[in-house]
Tab-separated table of C-alpha atoms in Angstrom:
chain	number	residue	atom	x	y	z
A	1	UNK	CA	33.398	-17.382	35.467
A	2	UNK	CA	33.345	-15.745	32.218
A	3	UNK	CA	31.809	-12.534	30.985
A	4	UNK	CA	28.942	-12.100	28.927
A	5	UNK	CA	28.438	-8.454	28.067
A	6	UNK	CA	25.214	-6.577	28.535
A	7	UNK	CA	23.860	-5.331	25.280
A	8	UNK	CA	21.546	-2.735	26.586
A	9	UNK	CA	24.929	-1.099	28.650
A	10	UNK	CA	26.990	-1.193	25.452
A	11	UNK	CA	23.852	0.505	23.320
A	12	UNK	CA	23.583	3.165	25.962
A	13	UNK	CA	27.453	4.128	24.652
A	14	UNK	CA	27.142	3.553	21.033
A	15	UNK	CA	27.798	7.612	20.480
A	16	UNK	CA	30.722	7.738	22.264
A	17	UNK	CA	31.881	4.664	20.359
A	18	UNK	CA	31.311	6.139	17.598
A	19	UNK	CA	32.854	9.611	18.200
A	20	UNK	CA	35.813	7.418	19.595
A	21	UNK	CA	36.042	6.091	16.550
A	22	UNK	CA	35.918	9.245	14.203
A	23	UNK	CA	38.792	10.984	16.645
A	24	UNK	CA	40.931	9.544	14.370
A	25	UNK	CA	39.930	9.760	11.176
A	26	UNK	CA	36.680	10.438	9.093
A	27	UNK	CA	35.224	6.868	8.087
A	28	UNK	CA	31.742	6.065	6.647
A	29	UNK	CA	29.580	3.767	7.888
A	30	UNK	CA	30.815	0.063	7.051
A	31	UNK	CA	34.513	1.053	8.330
A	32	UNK	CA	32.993	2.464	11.336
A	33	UNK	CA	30.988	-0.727	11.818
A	34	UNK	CA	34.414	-3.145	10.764
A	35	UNK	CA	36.742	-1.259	13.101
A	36	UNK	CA	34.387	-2.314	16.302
A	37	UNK	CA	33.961	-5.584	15.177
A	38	UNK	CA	37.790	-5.945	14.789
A	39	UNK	CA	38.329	-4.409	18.406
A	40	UNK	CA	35.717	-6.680	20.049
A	41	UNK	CA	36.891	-9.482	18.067
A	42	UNK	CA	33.444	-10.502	16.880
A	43	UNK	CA	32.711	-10.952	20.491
A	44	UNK	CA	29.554	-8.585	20.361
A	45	UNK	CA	27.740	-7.894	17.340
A	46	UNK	CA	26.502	-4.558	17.301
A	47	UNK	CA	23.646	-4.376	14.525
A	48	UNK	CA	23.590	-1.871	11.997
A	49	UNK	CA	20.630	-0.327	12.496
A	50	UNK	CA	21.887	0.900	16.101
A	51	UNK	CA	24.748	2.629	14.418
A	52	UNK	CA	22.397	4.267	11.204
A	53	UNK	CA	20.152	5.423	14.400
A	54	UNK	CA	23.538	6.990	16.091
A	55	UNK	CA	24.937	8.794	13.415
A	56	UNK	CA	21.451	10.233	12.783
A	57	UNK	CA	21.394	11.119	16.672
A	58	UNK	CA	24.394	12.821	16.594
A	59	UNK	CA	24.016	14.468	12.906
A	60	UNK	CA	21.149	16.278	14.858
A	61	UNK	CA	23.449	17.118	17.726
A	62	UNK	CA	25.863	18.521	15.359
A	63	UNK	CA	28.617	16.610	16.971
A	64	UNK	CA	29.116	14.638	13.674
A	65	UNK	CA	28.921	15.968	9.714
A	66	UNK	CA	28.254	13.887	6.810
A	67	UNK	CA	29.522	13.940	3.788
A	68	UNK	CA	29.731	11.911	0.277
A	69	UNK	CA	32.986	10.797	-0.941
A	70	UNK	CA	34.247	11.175	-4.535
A	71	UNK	CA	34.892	7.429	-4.746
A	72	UNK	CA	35.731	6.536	-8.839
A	73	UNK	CA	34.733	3.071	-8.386
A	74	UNK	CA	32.419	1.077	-6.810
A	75	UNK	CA	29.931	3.930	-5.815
A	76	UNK	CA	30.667	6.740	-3.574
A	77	UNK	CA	30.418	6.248	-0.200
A	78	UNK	CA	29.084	8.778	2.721
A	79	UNK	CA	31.652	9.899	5.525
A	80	UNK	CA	31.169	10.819	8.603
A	81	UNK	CA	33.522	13.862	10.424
A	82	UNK	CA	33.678	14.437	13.907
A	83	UNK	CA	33.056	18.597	14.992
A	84	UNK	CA	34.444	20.443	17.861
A	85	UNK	CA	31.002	20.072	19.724
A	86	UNK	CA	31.457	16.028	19.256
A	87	UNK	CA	35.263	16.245	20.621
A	88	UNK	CA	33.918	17.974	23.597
A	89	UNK	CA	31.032	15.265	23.537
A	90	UNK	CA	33.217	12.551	23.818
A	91	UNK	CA	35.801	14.092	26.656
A	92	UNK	CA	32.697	14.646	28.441
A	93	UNK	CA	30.878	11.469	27.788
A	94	UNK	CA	34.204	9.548	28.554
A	95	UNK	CA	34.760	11.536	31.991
A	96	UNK	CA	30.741	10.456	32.992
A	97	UNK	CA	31.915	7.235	32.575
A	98	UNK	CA	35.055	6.622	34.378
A	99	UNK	CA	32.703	8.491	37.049
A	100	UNK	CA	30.338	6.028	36.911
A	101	UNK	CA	32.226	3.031	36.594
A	102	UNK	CA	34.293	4.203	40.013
A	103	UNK	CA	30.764	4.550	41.490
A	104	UNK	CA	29.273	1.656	40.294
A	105	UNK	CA	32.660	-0.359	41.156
A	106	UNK	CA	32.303	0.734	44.973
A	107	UNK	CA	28.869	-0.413	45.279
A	108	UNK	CA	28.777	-3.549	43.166
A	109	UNK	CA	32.116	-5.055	44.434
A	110	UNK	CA	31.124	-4.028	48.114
A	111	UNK	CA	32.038	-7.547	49.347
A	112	UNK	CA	35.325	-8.196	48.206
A	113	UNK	CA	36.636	-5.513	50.082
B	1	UNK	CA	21.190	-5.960	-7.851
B	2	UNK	CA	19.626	-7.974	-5.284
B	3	UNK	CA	21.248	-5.604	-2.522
B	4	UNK	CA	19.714	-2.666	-4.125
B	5	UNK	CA	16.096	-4.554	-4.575
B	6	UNK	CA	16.120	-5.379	-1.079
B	7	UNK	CA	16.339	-2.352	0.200
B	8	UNK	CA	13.884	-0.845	-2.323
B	9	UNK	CA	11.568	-3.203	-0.867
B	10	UNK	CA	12.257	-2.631	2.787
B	11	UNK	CA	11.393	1.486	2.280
B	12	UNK	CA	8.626	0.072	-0.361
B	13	UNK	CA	5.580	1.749	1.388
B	14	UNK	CA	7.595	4.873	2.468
B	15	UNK	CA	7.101	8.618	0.692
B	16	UNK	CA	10.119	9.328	-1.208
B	17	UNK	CA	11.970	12.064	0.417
B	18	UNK	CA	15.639	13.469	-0.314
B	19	UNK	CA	16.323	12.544	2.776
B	20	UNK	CA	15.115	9.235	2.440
B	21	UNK	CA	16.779	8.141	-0.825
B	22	UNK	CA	20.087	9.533	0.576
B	23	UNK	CA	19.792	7.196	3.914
B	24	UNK	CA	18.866	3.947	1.344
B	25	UNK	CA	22.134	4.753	-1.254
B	26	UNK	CA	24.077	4.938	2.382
B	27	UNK	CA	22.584	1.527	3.330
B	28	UNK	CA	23.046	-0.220	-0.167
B	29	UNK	CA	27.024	1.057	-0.201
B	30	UNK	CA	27.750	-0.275	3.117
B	31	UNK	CA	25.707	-3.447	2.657
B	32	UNK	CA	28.148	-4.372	-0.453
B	33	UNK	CA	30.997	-3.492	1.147
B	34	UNK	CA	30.182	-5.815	3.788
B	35	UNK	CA	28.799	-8.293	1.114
B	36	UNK	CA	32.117	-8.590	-0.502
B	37	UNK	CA	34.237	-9.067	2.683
B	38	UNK	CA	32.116	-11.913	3.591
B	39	UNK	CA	32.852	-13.083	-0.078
B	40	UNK	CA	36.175	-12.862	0.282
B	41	UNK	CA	36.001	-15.269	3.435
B	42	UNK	CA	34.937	-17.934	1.722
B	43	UNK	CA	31.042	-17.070	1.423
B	44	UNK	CA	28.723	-18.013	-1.005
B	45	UNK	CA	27.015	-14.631	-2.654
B	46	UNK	CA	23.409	-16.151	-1.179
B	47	UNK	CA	25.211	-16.677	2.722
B	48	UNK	CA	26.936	-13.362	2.586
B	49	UNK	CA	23.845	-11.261	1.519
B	50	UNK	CA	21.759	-13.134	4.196
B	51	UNK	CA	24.535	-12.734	7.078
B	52	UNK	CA	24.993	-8.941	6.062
B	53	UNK	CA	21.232	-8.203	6.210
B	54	UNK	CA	20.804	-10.304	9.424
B	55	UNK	CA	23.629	-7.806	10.828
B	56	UNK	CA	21.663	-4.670	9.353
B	57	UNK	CA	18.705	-4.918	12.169
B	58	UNK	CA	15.649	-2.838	12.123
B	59	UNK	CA	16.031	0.117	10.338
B	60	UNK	CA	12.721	1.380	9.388
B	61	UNK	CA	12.602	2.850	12.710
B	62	UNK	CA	15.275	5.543	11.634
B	63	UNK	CA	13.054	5.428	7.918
B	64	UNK	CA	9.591	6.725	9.828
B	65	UNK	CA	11.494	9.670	10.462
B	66	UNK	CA	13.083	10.199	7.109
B	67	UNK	CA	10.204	10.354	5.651
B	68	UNK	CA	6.678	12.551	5.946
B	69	UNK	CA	4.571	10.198	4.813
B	70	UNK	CA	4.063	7.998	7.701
B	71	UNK	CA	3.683	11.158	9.761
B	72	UNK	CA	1.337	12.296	7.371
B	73	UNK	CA	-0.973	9.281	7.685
B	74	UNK	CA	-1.500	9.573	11.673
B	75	UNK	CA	-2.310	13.150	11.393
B	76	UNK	CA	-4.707	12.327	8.548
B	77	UNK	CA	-6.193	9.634	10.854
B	78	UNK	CA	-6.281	11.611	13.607
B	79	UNK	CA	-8.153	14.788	12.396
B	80	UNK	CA	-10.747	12.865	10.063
B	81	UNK	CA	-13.953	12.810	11.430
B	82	UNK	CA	-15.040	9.053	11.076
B	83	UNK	CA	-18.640	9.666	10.411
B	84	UNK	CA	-19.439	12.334	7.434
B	85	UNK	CA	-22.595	14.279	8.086
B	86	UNK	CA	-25.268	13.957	5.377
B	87	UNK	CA	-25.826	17.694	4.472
B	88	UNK	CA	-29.647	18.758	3.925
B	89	UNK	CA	-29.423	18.880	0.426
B	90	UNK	CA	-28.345	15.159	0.069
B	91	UNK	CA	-30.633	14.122	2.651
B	92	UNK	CA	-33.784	16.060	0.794
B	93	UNK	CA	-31.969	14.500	-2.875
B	94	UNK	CA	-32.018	10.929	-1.279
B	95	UNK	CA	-35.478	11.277	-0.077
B	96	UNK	CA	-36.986	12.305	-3.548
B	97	UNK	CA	-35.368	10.216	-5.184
B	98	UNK	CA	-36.811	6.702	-3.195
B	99	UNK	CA	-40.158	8.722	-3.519
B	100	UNK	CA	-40.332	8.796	-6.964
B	101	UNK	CA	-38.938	5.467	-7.091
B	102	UNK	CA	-42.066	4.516	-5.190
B	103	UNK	CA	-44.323	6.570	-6.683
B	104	UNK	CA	-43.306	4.938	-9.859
B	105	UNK	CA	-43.922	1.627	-8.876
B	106	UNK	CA	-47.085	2.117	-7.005
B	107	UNK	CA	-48.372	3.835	-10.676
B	108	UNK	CA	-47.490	1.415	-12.545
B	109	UNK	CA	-49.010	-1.290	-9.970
B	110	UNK	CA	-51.958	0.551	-10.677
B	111	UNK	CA	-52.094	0.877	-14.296
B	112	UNK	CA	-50.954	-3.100	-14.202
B	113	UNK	CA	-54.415	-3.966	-13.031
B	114	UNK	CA	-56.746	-1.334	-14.114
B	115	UNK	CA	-55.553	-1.796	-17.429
B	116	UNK	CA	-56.563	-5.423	-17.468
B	117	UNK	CA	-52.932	-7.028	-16.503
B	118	UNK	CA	-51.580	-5.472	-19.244
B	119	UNK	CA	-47.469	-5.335	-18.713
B	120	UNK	CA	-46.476	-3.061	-21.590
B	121	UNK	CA	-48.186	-0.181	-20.243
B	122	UNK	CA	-47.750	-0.947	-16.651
B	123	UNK	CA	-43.711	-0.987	-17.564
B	124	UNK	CA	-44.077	1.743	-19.700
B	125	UNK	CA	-45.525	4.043	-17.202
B	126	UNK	CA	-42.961	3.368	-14.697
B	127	UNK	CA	-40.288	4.768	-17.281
B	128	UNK	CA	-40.794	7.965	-15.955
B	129	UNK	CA	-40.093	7.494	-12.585
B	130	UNK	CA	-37.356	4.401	-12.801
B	131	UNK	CA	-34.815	6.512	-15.480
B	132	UNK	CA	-34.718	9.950	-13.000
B	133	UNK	CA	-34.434	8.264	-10.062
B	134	UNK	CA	-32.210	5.393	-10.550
B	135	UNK	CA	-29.851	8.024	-12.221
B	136	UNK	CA	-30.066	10.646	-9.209
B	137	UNK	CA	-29.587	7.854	-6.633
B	138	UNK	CA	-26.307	6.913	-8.534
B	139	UNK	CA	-24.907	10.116	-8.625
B	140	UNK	CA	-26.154	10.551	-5.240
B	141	UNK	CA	-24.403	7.450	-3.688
B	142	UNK	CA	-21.524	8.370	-5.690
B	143	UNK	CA	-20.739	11.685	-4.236
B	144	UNK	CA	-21.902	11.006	-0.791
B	145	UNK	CA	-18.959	11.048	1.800
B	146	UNK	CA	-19.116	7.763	3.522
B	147	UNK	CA	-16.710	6.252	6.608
B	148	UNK	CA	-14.780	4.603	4.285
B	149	UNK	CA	-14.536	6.805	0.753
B	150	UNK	CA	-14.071	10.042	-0.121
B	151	UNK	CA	-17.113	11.561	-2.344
B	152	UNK	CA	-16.457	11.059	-6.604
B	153	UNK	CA	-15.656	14.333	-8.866
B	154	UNK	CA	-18.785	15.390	-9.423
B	155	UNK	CA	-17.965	15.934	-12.997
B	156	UNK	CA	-17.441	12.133	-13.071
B	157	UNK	CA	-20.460	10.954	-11.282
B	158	UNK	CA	-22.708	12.769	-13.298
B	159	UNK	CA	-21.328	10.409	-16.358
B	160	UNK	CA	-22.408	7.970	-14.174
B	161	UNK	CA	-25.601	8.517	-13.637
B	162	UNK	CA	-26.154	9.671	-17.259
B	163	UNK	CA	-25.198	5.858	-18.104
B	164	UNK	CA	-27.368	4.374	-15.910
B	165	UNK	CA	-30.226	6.374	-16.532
B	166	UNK	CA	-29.704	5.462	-20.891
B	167	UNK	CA	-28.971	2.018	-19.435
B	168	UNK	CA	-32.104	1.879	-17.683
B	169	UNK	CA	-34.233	3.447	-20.136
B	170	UNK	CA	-33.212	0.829	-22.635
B	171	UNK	CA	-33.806	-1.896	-20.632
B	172	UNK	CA	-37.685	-0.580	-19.599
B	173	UNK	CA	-38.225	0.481	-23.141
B	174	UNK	CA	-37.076	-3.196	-24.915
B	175	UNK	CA	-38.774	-4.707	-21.426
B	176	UNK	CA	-42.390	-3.268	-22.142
B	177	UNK	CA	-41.763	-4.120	-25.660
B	178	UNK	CA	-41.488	-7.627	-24.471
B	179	UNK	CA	-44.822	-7.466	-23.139
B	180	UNK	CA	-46.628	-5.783	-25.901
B	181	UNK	CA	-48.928	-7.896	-28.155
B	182	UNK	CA	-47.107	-9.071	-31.300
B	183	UNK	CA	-43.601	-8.571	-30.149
B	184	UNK	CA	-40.335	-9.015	-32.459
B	185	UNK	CA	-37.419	-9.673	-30.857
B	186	UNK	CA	-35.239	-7.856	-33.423
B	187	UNK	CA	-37.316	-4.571	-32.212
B	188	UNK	CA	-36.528	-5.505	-28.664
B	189	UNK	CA	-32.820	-5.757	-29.221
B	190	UNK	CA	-33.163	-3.156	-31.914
B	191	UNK	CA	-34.275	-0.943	-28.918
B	192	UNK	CA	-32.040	-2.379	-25.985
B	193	UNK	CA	-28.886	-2.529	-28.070
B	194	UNK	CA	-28.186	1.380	-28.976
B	195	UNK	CA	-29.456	2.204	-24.983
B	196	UNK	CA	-27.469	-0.555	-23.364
B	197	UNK	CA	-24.486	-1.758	-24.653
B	198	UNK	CA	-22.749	2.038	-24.624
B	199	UNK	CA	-24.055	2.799	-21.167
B	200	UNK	CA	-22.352	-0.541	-20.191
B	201	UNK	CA	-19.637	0.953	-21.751
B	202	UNK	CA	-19.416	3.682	-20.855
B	203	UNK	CA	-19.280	2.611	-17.380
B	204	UNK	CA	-17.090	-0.315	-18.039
B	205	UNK	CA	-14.846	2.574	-18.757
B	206	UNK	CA	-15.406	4.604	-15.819
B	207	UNK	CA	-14.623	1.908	-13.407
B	208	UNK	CA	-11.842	-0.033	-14.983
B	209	UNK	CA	-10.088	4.237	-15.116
B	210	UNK	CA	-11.274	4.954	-11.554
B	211	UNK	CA	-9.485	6.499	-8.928
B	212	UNK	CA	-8.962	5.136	-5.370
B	213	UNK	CA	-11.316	7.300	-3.118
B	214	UNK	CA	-10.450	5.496	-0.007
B	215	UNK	CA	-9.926	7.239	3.408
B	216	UNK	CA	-6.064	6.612	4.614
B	217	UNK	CA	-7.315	4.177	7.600
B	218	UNK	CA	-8.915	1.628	4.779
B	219	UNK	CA	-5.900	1.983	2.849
B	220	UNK	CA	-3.763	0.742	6.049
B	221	UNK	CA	-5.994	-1.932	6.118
B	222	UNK	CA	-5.690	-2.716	2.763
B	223	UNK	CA	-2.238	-2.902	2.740
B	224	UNK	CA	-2.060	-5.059	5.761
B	225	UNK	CA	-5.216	-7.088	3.915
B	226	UNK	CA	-2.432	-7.276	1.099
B	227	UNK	CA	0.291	-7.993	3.711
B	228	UNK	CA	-1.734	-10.878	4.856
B	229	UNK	CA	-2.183	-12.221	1.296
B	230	UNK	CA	1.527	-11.979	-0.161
B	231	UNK	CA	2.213	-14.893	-0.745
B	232	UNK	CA	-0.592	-15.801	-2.668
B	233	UNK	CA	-1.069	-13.406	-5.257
B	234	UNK	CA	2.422	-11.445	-5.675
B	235	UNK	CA	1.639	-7.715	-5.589
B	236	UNK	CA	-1.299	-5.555	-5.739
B	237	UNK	CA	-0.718	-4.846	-9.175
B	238	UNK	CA	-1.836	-8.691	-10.159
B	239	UNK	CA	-4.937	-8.462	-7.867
B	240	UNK	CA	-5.554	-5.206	-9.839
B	241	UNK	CA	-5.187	-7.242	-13.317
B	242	UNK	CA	-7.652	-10.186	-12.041
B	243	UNK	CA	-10.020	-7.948	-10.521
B	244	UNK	CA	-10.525	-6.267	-14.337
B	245	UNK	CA	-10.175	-9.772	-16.449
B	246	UNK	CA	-13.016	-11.182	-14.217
B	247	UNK	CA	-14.685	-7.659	-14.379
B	248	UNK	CA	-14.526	-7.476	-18.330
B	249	UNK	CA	-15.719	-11.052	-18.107
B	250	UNK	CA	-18.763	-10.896	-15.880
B	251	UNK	CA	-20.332	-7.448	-18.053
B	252	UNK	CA	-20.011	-9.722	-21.492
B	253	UNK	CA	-21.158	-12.682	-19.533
B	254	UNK	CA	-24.626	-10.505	-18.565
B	255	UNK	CA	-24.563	-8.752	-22.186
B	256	UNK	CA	-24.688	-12.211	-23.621
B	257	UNK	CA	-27.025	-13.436	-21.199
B	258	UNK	CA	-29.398	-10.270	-22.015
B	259	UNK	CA	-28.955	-10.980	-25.711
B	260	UNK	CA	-30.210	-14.612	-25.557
B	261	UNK	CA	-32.640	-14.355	-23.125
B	262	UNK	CA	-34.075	-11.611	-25.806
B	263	UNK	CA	-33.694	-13.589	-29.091
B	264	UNK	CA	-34.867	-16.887	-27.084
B	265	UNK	CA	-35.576	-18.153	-23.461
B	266	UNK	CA	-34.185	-17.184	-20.353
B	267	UNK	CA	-33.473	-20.703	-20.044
B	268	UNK	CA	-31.207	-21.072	-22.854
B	269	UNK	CA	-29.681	-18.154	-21.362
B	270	UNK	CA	-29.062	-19.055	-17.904
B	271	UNK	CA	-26.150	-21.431	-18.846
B	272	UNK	CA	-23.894	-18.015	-19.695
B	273	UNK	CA	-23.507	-17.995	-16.036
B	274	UNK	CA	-22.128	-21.148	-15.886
B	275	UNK	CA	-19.415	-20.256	-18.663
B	276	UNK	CA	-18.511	-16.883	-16.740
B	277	UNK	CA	-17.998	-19.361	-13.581
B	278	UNK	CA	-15.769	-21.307	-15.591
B	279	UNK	CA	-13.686	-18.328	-17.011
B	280	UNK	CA	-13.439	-17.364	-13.431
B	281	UNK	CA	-12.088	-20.713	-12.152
B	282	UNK	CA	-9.378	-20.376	-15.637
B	283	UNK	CA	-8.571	-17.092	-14.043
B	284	UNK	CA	-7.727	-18.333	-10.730
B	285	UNK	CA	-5.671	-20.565	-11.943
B	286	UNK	CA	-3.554	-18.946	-14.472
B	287	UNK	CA	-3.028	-16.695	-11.184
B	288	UNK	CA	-1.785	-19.257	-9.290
B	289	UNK	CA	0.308	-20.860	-11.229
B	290	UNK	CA	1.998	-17.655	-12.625
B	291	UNK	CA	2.413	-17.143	-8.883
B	292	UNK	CA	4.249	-20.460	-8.542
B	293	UNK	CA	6.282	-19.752	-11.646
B	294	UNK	CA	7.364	-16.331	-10.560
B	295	UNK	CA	8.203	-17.750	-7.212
B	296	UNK	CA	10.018	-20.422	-8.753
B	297	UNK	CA	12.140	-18.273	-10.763
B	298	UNK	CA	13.141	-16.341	-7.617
């Protein structure tokens, strides 16, 4: 049976997607939103709006920073820049996760054991 | 251009912040990027702009925070009391005013029939009373804090009621004119004329310049009033327009109406109506069909 994927789990990690994201490199919003369409392969369409509400989220946290770019063409552009706080964020956020997944594993696939 | 409108028009009835105007040039950037990548897949410009907007979602959620106004408006409705208090003064203002509004008219009943039905000095001993009171109850009413409107500068209601007491002088003076034995109507509109037409001006002025005075609550119903009627007439700013074309057009309609029905017979002048009905319909209509043009055009 194939997968269909459960928006409201995938919102809940939207931050740590994003942070994931900006481990790299500094991106501003429409790269940020192109790089997890390319990795889902248009599979899920995050909106937007979810992402606008998460960088705001985590501007406030101070895990991210924003800045403008000094684009010559085309208009400048705003970037986003992960912070120490966010790279300790994300290590944490990503060990709550593999927690819970090895939780939630145990209990939902009870019956295959 | 259409990116940058669109957006514009989604914030439209937020307060400019810095914030705010920051978050919208974000939004606009990333919605041309994406614009242009859907171009470049074989798009049309009209199917990439609506595909990238469907992908934006709801955004004014993260706007309500950006900017104060919004916050602004539920304190405002939260701490206004909904029913103003008439203070004592206004109360004891009101009060004198209907009495000598009364008393007028219950003098002038009186002179009416002990001076053998005589109508010129029946009307011309109500002068007294009618010009005072008509102008106190107008500034009155005017500055009076009501549920839905704040109360007028008083500076600006007393202009007001200046122009409605000359108006109504006028009119009672030409009025027991009318009545008097031997009457010329050039006296009559010699009399009415200088009184009337710049107190109709005069207010004409005032309320084509006037302020909105409405509490924050009526606005939001207003604008969801205006909401509700978008697609018929395009923005306020048209309903604005109308409302003063068919306001300019009703006060000539009744000066002309007062003018004939002086020189002649109310009957010849009853028919003005039927004109300013007219110029009403013509109104409508150029309304609506500049509506249909503009939304052609789009």
């Amino acid at each position: 049976m194939e997968g269909r994927i459960s928006a409201d789990l995938l919102r809940g990690h939207t931050d740590t997607i994003v942070l994931g994201i900006l481990l790299k490199n500094d991106a501003y919003g429409y790269q940020i939103y192109k790089s997890i369409m390319d990795r889902t392969d248009g599979l899920y369409q995050l909106k937007e709006a979810t992402l606008y509400s998460s960088y705001k989220r985590l501007e406030k946290e101070t895990c991210i920073v924003a800045y403008w770019g000094d684009e010559s063409q085309g208009g400048r552009r705003k970037y986003y820049r992960i912070t120490d706080k966010g790279r300790v964020q994300y290590k944490q956020n990503i060990a709550d996760w593999e927690f819970t997944q090895r939780i939630l594993n145990r209990l939902l696939k009870e019956e295959d054991d | 251009m259409m990116i940058k409108k669109y957006v514009d028009d989604l914030f439209h009835g937020y307060k400019s912040t810095a914030e705010l105007e920051d978050f919208k040039e974000e939004i606009i950037i990333n919605l041309k990027d994406r614009v242009q990548d859907l171009e470049k897949t074989g798009k049309s410009s009209d199917e990439a702009f609506a595909e990238a907007v469907s992908e934006l979602g709801d955004i004014t959620a993260i706007a309500d925070d950006l900017s104060r106004e919004k916050r602004k408006e539920i304190i405002g409705k939260m701490y206004v009391d909904p029913k103003p208090k008439l203070s004592a003064g206004y109360a004891i203002g009101y009060t004198l005013a209907a009495g000598v509004l009364l008393f007028g008219i219950i003098t002038s009943l009186i002179t009416y029939f002990s001076a053998g039905n005589n109508l010129f000095i029946a009307i011309s001993s109500f002068l007294p009373f009618v010009v005072p009171a008509g102008a106190a109850l107008t500034y009155l009413g005017l500055t009076t804090e009501t549920t839905a409107k704040y109360p007028m500068d008083w500076k600006r209601a007393l202009i007001y009621a200046l122009a409605v007491g000359v108006i109504l002088f006028g009119i009672s003076i030409s009025s027991s004119h009318y009545f008097m034995e031997n009457s010329n109507p050039a006296a009559i509109l010699g009399v009415l004329v200088p009184f009337v037409l710049p107190g109709i001006l005069v207010i004409a002025f005032l309320i084509l310049t006037e302020k909105k005075r409405f509490k924050p609550w009526l606005m939001q119903e207003h604008e969801r009033y205006h909401e509700a009627y978008a697609g018929y007439y395009k923005d306020t700013e048209e309903v604005t327009k109308r409302g003063m074309l068919s306001g300019a057009l009703w006060i000539g309609a009744i000066g002309v109406f007062l003018l004939i029905w002086i020189l002649t017979n109310i009957l010849y002048a009853l028919p003005v109506f039927l004109f300013a009905i007219m110029g009403e319909l013509l109104i409508e209509y150029r309304m609506i069909s500049k509506h249909k043009r503009n939304s052609a055009t789009k």
